[in-house]
């Protein structure tokens, strides 16, 4: 087996060294394992999509001697039109960080991490995980995937883990950002299908942003709003006076986690005034009568008392929506990361349906994605759904996938994976003993850190695959596999508006680091199931396989003919079936024909009763902790953005907590004083920032600080299992 693995390592390295056709390209200085020539002209400029967020901006990367030396935003790409946020401008910098992981590392019997070669690493992976499965069953090994790797990579991971290793439980960090939108769309539209294109930002005359600080979380989308020539009303629903709320024409500073009640309250006023598009409702929806009866209970008095908004504000919000000719509704993490996020997202969808704001330019019920390839994960990670939005529990779907992939149907799991939090519970219960984490920093980002760390320590074997060995999660691992980053490999991302964009190798990965795709191939070979993936010979061939898997489904992209066609078109949105007459690069929105993916072709109104939060404030913990993005220069756990001196200089330094002047005065706290923030689960020290942007009774701490999740309360939406990061009870004290 060791010889076979050596041979597979050679093949992986060969692929890294050569072009996609396998041709070797010699470079000055020879073929060190870390030297990755690409197929681009040595002194040229090529474009590729950014490696951070789901906006999917294109960057022109400038090469010298075959290596990226600089970049500028692409001027002709339909997404960003010459713009980039600070993270995009600094996208190359993290590749050259001094703590890049350049060799596999294995913890020895004394607990020390040692550098090892790839055959030793892959043998450890196979031996330890197979041993666990032999003793405790196939389901005793699980994986946590990511929205940060290429579509082709996450598909190969999902196929290898589930069809090759026999793993059933695999989830992704997309559970933390987009699971709510996935479930909301599936139930309402019959498929996880965000319907918009970014052009809608420029076409709307009323833009409703719920739980979205677009200015700093998605700055280029905000730039698209700034280009809007319609002088739009911009309504922001957010407890804080965020940067976006400050720039809005209307700000609704509701009490935290009362969005669902507010949406029903707005619907109540629309129904009461008959500001409803009956023609659209009758032709294209189901369940309206139940919905109208449900919202009848949400009169302005009740909703005002629950949300803290005045009756005048509620009436103005409904009147603004009614007056709009092209009303677009947008939501992101303020909705998704909630104990009732799915129903809140569906209440937003309900508002769009009842007012006929679906399927035309400038309108829509539009979820804004977080991670750069969360949309790829939603369709092709093979975690919570079978490839291309299919269902693991559906025998016909399993048969289709087996037929397309040429595999035995018996290798496809017949039941769904446990969700991220349930995988953690299974570790706690001793049912899962081996875990493989890929390109995500669980030990920083998961809710309620103390509990999580206690759980991870129970694992027999933890494998982490990452660019850096210094993340909080990698430091806990038994085996760390060195991965190439964005800019060091090929593949595609799918952005928020369903647009495929290409990434390319423009820089050498360090030392023995390999593209995630190559690592998965290597591990599959070592596991003994490499032949199952012979056709998945490289990322572009894999995209073709995924296209076949999409055929006939709402995401059908069989009309995409390789990376060159995506490049030439400036990105291509799905659906794009073979024979499509659409201009591949055009901006296309869904449901223009009023036909949805439900069995009856109608969109569904879905309602529910608002639920209490899991953890209310109390005498002991009287403040509500809100979390969120700190600045446009920071990305999540800062694994990459903290490597850039420029990005560090654009972000606040050290831990800080925003609190209101009233709460500060009540505690005799002065500006910039160090304070302790304490919850029932843990505490942190932070500098006090006293500001009127936060309401009395609430505090805000950015999610980028590793200590923030010591405080957060592990509460989950019951339908999406997405964590509710934005409501925990805390106390705040002078030190
Ligand atoms: Fe990259 Fe997102 Fe910034 Fe665009 S907005 S440059 S995709 S991080």
Coordinates of N, CA and C in Angstrom, one line a residue, residues 87 114 147 221 272 280 305-306 310 346 384 463 513 597 691:
X87 N -10.3 43.5 1.3 CA -9.9 42.1 1.3 C -9.5 41.7 -0.1
X114 N 5.1 16.3 14.6 CA 6.3 16.1 13.8 C 6.0 16.3 12.3
X147 N -17.3 26.3 2.9 CA -17.7 27.1 1.8 C -16.5 27.8 1.2
X221 N -21.6 45.0 -3.2 CA -23.1 45.0 -3.4 C -23.6 46.4 -3.0
X272 N -54.7 44.6 5.6 CA -55.8 45.5 6.0 C -56.2 46.6 5.1
X280 N -51.4 38.2 -8.9 CA -50.2 37.4 -8.8 C -50.4 36.2 -7.8
X305 N -45.6 46.8 20.5 CA -45.2 46.5 21.8 C -44.0 45.4 21.8
X306 N -44.1 44.5 20.8 CA -43.1 43.4 20.7 C -41.8 43.9 20.1
X310 N -42.8 52.3 16.7 CA -44.0 53.0 16.9 C -45.0 52.6 15.8
X346 N -38.9 33.2 5.5 CA -40.1 32.9 4.8 C -41.1 34.0 4.9
X384 N -25.6 17.8 3.3 CA -27.0 17.7 3.7 C -28.0 17.3 2.6
X463 N -8.3 15.1 12.3 CA -7.5 15.5 11.1 C -8.0 16.9 10.7
X513 N 2.7 21.4 0.3 CA 1.2 21.7 0.3 C 0.6 21.4 -1.1
X597 N -40.7 25.6 -8.3 CA -40.2 24.2 -8.4 C -41.0 23.3 -7.5
X691 N -21.0 54.2 22.6 CA -21.6 54.7 21.4 C -23.1 54.7 21.3

